[in-house]
Short mmCIF file of C-alpha atoms and ligand atoms in Angstrom, two decimals:
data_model
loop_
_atom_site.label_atom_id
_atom_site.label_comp_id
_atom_site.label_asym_id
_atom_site.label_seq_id
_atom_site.Cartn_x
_atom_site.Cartn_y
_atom_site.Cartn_z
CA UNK A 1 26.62 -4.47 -54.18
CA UNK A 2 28.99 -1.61 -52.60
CA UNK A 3 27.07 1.32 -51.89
CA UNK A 4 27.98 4.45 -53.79
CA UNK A 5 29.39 7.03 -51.63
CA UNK A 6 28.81 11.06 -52.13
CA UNK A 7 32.19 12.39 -51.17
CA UNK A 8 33.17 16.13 -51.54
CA UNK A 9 37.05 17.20 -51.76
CA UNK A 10 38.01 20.56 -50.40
CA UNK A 11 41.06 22.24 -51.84
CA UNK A 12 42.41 24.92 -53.43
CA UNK A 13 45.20 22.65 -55.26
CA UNK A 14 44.40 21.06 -58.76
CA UNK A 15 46.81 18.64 -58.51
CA UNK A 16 46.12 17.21 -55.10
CA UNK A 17 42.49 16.94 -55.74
CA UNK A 18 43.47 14.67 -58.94
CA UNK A 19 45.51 12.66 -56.71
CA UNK A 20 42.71 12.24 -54.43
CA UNK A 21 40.45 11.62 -57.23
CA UNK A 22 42.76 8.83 -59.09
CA UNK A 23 43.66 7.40 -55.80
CA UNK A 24 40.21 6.68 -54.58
CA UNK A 25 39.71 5.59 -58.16
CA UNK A 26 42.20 2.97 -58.22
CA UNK A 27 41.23 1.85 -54.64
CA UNK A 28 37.65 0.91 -56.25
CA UNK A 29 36.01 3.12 -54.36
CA UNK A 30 31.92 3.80 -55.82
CA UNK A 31 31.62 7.57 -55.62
CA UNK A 32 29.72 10.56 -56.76
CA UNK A 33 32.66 13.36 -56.31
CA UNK A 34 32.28 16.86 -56.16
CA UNK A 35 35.28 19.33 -55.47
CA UNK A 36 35.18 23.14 -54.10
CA UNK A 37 38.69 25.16 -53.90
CA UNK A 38 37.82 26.83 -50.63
CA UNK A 39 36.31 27.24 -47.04
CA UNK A 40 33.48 28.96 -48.57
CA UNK A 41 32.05 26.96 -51.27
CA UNK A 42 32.94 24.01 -48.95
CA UNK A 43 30.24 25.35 -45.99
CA UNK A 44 27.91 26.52 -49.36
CA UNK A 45 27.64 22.88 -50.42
CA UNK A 46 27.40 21.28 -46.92
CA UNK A 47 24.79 23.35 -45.69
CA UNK A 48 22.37 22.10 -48.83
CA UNK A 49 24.13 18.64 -49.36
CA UNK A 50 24.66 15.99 -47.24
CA UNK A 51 27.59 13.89 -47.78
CA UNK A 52 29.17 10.38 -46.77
CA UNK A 53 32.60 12.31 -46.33
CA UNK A 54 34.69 15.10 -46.65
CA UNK A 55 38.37 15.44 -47.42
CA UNK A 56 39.29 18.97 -46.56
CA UNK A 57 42.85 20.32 -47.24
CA UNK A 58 44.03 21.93 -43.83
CA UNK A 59 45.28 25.15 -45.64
CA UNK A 60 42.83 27.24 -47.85
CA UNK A 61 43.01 30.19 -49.39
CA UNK A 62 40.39 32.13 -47.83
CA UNK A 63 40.76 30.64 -44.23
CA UNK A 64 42.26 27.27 -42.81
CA UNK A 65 40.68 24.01 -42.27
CA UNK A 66 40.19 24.45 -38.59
CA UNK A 67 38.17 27.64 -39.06
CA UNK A 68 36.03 25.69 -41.27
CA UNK A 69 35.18 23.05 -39.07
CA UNK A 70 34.31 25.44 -36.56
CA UNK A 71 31.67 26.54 -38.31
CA UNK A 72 30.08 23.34 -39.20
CA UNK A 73 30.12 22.63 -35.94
CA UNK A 74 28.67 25.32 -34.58
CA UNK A 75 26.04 25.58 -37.71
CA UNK A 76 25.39 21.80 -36.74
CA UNK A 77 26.21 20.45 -40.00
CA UNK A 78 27.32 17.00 -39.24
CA UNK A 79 29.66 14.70 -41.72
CA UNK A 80 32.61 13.02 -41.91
CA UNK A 81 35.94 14.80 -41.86
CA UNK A 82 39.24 13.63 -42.97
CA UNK A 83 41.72 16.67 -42.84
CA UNK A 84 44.74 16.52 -45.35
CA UNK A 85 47.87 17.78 -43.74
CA UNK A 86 50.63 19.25 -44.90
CA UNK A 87 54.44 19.27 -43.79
CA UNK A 88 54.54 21.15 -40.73
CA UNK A 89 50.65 20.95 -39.66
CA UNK A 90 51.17 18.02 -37.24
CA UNK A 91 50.56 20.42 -34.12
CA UNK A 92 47.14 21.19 -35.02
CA UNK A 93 45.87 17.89 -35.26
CA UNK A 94 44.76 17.35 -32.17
CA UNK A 95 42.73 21.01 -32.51
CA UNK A 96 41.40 19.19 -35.52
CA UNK A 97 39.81 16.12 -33.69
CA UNK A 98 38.88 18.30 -30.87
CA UNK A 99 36.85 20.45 -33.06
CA UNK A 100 35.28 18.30 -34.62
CA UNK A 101 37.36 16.45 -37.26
CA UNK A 102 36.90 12.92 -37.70
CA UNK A 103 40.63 11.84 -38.67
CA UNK A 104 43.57 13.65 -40.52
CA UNK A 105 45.89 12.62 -43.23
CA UNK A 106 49.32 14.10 -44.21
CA UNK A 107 49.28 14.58 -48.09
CA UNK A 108 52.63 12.56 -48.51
CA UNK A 109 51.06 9.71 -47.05
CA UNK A 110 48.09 10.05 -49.86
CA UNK A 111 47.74 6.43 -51.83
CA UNK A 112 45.14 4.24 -53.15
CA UNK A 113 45.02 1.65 -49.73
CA UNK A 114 45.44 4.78 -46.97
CA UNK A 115 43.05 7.10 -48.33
CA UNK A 116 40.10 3.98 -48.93
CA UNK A 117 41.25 3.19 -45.48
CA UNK A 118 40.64 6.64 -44.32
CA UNK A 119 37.69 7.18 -45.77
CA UNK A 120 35.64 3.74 -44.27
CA UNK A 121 37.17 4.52 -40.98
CA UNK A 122 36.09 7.82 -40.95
CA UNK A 123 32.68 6.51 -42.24
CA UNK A 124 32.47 3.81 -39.58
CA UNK A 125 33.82 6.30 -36.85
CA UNK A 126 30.94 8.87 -37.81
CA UNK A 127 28.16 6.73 -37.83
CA UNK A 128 29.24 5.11 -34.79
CA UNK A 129 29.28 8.24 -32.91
CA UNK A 130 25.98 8.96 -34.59
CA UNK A 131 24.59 5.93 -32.97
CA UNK A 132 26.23 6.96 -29.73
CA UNK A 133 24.88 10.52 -29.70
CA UNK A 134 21.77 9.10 -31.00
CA UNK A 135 21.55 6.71 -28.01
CA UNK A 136 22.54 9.54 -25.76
CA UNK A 137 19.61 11.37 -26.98
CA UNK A 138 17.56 8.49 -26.05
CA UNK A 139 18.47 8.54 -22.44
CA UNK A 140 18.04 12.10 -22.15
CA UNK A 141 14.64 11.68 -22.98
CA UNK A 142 13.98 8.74 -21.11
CA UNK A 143 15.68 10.57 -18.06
CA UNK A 144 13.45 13.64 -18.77
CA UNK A 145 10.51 11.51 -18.88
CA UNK A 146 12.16 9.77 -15.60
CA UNK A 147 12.80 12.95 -13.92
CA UNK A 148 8.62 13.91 -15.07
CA UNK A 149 7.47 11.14 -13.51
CA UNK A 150 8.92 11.12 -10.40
CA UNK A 151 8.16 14.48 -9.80
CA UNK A 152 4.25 13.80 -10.46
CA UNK A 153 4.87 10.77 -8.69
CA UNK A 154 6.41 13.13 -5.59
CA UNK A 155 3.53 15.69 -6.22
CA UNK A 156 1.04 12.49 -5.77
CA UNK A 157 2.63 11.25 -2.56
CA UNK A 158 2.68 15.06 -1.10
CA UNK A 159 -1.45 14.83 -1.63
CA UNK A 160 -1.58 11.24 -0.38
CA UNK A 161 0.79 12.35 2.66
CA UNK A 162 -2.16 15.12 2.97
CA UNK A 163 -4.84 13.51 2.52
CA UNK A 164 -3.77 10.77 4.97
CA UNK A 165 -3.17 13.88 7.32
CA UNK A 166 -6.67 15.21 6.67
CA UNK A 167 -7.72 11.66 7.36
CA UNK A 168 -5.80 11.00 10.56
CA UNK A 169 -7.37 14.54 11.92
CA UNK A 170 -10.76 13.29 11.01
CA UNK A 171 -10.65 10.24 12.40
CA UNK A 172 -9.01 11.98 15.80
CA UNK A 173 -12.07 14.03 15.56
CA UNK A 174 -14.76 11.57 15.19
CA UNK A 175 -13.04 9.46 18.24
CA UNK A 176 -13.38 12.47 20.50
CA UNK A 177 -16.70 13.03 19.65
CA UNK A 178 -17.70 9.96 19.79
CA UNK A 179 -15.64 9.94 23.40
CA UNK A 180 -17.41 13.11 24.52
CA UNK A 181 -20.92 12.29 23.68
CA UNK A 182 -20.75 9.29 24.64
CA UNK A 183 -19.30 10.10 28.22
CA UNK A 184 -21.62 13.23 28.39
CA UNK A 185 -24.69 11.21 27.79
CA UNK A 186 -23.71 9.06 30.65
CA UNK A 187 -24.49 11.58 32.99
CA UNK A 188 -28.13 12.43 32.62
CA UNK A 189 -28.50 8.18 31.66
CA UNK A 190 -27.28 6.86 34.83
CA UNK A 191 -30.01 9.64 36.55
CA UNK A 192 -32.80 8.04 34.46
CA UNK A 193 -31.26 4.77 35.76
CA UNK A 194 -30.97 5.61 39.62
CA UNK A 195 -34.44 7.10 39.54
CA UNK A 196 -36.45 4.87 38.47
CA UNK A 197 -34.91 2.41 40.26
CA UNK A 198 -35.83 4.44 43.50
CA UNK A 199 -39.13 4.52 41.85
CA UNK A 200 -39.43 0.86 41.83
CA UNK A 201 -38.70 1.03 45.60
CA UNK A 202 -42.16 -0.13 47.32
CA UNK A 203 -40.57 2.69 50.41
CA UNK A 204 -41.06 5.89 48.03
CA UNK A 205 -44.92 4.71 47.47
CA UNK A 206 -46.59 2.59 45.63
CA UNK A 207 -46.93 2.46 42.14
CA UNK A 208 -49.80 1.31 40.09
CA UNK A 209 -49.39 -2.05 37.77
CA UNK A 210 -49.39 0.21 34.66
CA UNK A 211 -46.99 3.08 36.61
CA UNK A 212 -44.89 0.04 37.77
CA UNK A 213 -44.63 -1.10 34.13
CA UNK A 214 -43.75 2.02 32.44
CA UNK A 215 -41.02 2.71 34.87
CA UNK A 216 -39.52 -0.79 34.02
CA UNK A 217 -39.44 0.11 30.56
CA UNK A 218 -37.75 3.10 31.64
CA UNK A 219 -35.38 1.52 33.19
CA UNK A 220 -34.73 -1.25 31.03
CA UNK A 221 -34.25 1.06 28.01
CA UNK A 222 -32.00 3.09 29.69
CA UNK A 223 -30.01 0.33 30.92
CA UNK A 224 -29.35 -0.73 27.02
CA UNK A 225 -29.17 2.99 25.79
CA UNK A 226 -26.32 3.10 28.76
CA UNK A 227 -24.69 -0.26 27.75
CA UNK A 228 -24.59 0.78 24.12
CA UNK A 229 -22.82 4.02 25.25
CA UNK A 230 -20.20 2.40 26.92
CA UNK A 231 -19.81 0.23 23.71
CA UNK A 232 -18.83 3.52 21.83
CA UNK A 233 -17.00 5.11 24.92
CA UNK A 234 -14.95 1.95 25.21
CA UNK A 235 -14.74 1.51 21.39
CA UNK A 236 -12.98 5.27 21.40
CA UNK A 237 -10.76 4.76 24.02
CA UNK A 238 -9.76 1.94 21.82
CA UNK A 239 -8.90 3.62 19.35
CA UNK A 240 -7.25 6.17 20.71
CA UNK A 241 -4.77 3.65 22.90
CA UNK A 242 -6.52 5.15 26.04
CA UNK A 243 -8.42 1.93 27.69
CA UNK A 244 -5.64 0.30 30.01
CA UNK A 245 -6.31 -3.14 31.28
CA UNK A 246 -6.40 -3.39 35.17
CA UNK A 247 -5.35 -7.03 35.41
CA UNK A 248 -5.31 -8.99 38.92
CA UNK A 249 -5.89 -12.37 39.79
CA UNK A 250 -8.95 -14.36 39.45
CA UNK A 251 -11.27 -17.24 39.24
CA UNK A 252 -11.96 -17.05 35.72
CA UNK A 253 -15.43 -19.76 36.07
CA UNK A 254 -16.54 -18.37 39.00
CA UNK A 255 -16.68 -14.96 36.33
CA UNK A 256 -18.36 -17.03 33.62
CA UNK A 257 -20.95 -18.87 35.75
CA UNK A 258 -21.92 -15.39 37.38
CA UNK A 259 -22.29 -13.84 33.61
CA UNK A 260 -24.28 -16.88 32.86
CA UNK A 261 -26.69 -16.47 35.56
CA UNK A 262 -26.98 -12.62 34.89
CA UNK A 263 -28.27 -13.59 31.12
CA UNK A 264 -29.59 -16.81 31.68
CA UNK A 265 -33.20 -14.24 31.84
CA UNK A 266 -33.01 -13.19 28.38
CA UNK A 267 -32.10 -16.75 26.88
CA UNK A 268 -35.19 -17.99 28.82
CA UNK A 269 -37.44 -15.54 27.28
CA UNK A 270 -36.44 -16.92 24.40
CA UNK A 271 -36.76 -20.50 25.04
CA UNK A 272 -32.92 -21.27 24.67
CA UNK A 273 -31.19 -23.63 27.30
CA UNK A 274 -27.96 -22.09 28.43
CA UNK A 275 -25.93 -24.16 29.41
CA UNK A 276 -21.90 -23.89 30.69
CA UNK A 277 -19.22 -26.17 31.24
CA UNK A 278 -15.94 -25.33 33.08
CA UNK A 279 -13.20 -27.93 32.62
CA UNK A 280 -10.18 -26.45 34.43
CA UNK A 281 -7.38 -27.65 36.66
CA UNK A 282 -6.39 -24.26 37.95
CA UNK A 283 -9.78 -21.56 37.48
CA UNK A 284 -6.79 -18.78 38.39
CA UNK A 285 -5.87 -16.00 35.49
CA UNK A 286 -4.27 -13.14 36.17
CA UNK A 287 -6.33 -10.33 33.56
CA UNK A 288 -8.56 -8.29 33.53
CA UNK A 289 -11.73 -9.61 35.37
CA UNK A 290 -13.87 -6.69 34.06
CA UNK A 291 -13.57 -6.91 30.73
CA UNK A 292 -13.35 -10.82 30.72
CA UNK A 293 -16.56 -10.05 31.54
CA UNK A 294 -17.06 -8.00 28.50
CA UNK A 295 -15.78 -10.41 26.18
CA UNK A 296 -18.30 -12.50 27.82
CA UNK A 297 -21.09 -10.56 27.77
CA UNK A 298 -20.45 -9.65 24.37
CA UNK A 299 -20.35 -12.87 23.04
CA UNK A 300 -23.10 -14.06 24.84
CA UNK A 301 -26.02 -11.75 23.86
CA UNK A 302 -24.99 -12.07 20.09
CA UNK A 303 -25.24 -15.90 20.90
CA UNK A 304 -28.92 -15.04 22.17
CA UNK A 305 -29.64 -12.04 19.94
CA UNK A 306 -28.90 -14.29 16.73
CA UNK A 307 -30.63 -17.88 17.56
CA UNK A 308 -34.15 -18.54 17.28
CA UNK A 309 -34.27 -22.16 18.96
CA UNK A 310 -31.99 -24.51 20.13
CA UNK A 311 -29.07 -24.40 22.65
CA UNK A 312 -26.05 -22.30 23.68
CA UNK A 313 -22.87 -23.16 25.20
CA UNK A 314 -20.46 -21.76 26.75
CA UNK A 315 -17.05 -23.75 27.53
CA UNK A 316 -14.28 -23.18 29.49
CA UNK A 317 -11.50 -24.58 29.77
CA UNK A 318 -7.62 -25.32 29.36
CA UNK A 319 -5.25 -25.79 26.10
CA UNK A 320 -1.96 -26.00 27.76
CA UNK A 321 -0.85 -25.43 31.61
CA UNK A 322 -0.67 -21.42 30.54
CA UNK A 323 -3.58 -20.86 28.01
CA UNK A 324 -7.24 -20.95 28.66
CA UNK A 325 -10.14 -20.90 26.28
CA UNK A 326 -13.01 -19.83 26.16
CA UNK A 327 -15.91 -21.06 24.27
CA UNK A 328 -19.46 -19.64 23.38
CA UNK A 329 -21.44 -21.73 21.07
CA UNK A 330 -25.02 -21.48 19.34
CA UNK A 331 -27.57 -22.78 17.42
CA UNK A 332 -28.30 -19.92 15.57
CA UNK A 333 -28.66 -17.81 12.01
CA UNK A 334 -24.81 -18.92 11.39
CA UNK A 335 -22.59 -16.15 9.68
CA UNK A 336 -21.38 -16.15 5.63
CA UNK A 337 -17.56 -17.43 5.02
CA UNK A 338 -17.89 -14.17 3.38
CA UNK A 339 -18.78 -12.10 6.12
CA UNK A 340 -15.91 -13.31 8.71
CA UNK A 341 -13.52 -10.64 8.57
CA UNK A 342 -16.21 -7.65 8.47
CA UNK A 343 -18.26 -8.44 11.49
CA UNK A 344 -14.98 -8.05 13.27
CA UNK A 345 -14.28 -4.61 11.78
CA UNK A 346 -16.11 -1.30 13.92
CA UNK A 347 -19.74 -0.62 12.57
CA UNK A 348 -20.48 -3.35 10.15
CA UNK A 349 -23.09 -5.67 10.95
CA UNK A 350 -23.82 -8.91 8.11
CA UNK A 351 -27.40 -6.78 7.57
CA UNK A 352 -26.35 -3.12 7.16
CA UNK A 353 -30.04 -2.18 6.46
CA UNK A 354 -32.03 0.24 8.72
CA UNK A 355 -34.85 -2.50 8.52
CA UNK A 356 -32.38 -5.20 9.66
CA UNK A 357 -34.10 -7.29 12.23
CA UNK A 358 -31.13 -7.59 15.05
CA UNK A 359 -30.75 -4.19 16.91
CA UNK A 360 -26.70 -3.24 17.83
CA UNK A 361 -24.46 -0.85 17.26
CA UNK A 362 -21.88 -2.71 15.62
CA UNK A 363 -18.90 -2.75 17.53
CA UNK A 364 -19.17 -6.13 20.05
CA UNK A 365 -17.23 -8.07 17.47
CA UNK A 366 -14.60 -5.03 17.03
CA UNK A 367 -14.23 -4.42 20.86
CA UNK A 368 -14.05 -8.05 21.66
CA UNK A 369 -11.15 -8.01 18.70
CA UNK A 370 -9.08 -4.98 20.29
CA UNK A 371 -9.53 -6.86 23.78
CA UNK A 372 -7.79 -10.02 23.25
CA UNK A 373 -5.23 -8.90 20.94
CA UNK A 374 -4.58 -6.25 23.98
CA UNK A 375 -4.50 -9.58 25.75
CA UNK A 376 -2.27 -11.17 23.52
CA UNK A 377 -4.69 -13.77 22.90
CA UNK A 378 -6.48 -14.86 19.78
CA UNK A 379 -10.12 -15.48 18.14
CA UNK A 380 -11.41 -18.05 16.20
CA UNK A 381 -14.77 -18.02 14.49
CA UNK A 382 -16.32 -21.35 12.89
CA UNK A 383 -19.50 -20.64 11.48
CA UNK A 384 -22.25 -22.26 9.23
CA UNK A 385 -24.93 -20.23 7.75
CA UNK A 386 -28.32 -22.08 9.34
CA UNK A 387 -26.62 -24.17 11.64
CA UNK A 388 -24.44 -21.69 14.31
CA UNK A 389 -21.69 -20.18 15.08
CA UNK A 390 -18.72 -21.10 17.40
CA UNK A 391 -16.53 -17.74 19.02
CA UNK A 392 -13.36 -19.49 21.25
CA UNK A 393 -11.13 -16.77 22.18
CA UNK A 394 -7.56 -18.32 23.25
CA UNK A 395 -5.87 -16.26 26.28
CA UNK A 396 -2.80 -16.70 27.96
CA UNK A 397 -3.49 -17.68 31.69
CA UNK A 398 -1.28 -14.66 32.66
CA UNK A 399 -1.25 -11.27 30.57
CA UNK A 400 1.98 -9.58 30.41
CA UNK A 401 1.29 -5.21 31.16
CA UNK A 402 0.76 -2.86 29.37
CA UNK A 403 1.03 -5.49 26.11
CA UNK A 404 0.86 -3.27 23.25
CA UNK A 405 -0.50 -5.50 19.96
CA UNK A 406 -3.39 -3.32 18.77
CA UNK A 407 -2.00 -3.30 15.49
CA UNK A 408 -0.96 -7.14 15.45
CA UNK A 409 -3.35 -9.07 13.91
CA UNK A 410 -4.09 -11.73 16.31
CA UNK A 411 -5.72 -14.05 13.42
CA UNK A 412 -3.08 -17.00 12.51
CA UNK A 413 -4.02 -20.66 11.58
CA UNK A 414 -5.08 -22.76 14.57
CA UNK A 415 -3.86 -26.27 15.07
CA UNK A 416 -7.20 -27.49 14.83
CA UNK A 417 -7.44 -26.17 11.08
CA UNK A 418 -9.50 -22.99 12.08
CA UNK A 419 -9.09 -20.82 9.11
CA UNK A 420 -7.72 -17.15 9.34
CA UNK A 421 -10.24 -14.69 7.20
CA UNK A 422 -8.15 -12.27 6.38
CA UNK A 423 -5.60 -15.30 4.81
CA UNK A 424 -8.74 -16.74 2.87
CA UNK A 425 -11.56 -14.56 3.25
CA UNK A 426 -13.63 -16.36 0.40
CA UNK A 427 -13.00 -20.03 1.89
CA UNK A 428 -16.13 -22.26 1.81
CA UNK A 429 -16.54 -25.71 2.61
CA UNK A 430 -19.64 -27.84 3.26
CA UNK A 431 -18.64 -28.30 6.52
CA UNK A 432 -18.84 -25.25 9.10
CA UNK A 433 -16.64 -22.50 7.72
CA UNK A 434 -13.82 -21.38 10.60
CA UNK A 435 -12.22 -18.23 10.77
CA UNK A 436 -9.37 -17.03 13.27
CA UNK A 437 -8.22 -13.74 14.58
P1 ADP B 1 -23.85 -6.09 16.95
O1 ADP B 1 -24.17 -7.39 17.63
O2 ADP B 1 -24.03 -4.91 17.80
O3 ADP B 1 -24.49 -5.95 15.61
P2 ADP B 1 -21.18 -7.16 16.87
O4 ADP B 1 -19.90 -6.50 16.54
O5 ADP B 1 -21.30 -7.82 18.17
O6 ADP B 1 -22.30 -6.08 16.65
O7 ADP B 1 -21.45 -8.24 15.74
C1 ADP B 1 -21.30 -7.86 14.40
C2 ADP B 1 -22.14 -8.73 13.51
O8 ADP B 1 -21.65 -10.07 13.53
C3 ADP B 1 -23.57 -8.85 13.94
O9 ADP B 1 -24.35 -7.74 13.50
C4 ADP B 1 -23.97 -10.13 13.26
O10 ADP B 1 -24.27 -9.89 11.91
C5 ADP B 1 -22.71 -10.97 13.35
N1 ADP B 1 -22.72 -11.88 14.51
C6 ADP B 1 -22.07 -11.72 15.68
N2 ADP B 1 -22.27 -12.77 16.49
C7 ADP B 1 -23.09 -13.61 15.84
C8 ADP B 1 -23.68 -14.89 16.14
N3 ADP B 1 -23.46 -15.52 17.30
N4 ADP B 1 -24.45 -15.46 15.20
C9 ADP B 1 -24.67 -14.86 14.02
N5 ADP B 1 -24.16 -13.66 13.67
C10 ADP B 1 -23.37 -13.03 14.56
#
């Protein structure tokens, strides 16, 4: 069924609102019709009614049609608005639309089929810009809201920007302390150290058995107190890019057998065999012979510190003409699929307790890490909980200076199917778990 449409004719002239009237009649149009004869009962009736359209004569008594539509406008009263012209009004029309009119009509053009046509064009017309200014509101808002949220969103990265500032300062901080004390401490250490090794010397007097054993303690102490603060000094320099590595060629068993020998002692007191096979070609690397020795060293008293019986290896030898690798394998606790990408990160230790039964500071695994990546070599880690653990640190046979890779992650997947933690942190398998880095 046709809606019924509330239309309102504005004009002064009895006669042409009958012709509207009877022409919209005969064109079948379903209407409730109300007529004013002027400007002022018009904006009366518009400002309480609403209406589907309104046929306003251009020239009434009390002011024209233009006037009119002004003020609907700027009172925000919104409807459809067909203006009827009359002979000589064509110049305004376009002032019409532009203030606000929705079509015009000259009065000798006023039948039946024009004025229905009108009237559902100006209809359509309206509530199509209706939809468009309705839509327009819409994407105001949603800009407003846009425009909201990236300021919060800008606010939020100012504090994050801050914070990571605040952050950056504290962790500059904690290096240089960490630098400072630990080089400061050195000092008075390596007195403890020389002393009562001069102690020990049968030339500045004999000692008694007891004497002789307290200043071994001494002495031994101090030489771990003084290794674990050159852990944290070198950890530091680390991470503040200041550790350079002084590389030169060497025979790279001749360095393992001699750090072998040098902790064979403390695998013995233990009951461990050591034992250390070198399978190279060419023993020559050009790197870093000291902290080869590190990596070594490093590797090695973890290998002792965390096996209670059985065997360690250590393995050297070559993968291609210009990589070497070397291998340090034990018997021992084994280390958690899930615990392969911490123990290489500073401080963190699989038993973070105070009671935790293996003494260390934390930072072999993290030093070792910085190390080869500074190298531009690569760790792998294949480990079974119970059974042992397996460190084999890939190196090229020659390191290119000053290689820069701190922040490369040397982890990738090894052709051997050594698995990369950080790729699959939670893998598992019944057979030993292998990480790389
Ligand atoms: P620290 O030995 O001083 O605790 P590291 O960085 O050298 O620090 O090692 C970190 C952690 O990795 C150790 O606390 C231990 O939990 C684990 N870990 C390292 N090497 C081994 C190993 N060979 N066997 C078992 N666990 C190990």
């Amino acid at each position: 069924m046709e809606e019924t449409l509330k239309i309102l004719v504005v004009d002064d002239d009895e006669v042409d609102r009958i012709a509207i009237r009877s022409a919209l009649t005969t064109a079948g149009v379903q209407m409730e019709l109300s007529e004013v004869g002027d400007s002022h009962d018009a904006f009366s009736i518009l400002s309480t009614t609403a209406y589907d359209c309104v046929f306003l004569d251009y020239r009434l008594p009390d002011r024209d049609g233009l006037n009119l539509i002004q003020q609907l406008h700027s009172s925000e009263i919104k409807v459809p608005l067909v203006v009827l012209t009359g002979q000589g009004d064509e110049q305004i029309t376009l002032k019409l639309l532009e203030a606000g009119a929705t079509d015009y009509l000259s009065k000798s053009r006023i039948s039946p089929e024009t004025l229905s046509q009108v009237l559902r064009s100006a209809i359509r017309i309206y509530r199509a810009e209706m939809q468009a200014d309705l839509a327009n509101q819409q994407i105001r808002e949603s800009h407003e809201q846009l425009t909201c949220k990236n300021q919060e969103l800008e606010r939020q990265q100012q504090q994050i920007q801050m914070q990571n500032l605040k952050l950056l300062e504290a962790s500059r901080l904690k290096s240089l302390f960490l630098a400072t004390m630990s080089h400061e401490l050195r000092t008075p250490m390596n007195a403890i150290i020389g002393f009562s090794q001069i102690l020990l010397r049968p030339k500045f007097g004999q000692l008694t058995q007891q004497q002789t054993d307290m200043v071994e303690r001494i002495l031994n102490n101090g030489k771990h107190l003084l290794m674990l603060l050159n852990e944290v000094l070198d950890f530091s320099k680390l991470e503040e890019g200041g550790l350079d590595l002084k590389a030169e060629i060497f025979d790279v068993s001749k360095i393992i057998n001699l750090v072998v020998s040098e902790m064979r002692s403390l695998a013995e007191a233990k009951n461990l065999s050591l034992l250390v096979q070198s399978d190279l070609q060419n023993p020559l690397v050009f790197n870093d012979p000291v902290r080869i020795k590190q990596i070594l060293i490093n590797l090695l008293s973890n290998a002792i510190k965390f096996t209670e019986s059985g065997e360690i290896w250590v393995e050297v030898k070559e993968l291609t003409a210009n990589r070497v690798v070397i291998i340090v394998q034990d018997t021992g606790i084994g280390i958690a699929p899930r615990d392969f990408k911490h123990i290489f990160e500073a401080f963190r230790q699989v038993d973070q307790t105070i009671t935790r039964k293996y003494p260390g500071t934390g930072l072999g695994l993290a030093i070792i890490d910085s190390l080869v990546r500074m190298m531009g070599g690569k760790i792998f880690l294949k480990s079974k909980l119970g059974v042992g653990s397996m460190f084999k640190i890939e190196l090229p046979r020659q390191i290119t200076l000053p290689t820069v890779a701190a922040n490369t992650p040397a982890s990738q997947l090894d052709n051997d199917g050594f698995v990369c933690p950080g790729k699959n942190p939670h893998h598992s398998s019944s057979q030993a778990n292998t990480a790389s880095r």
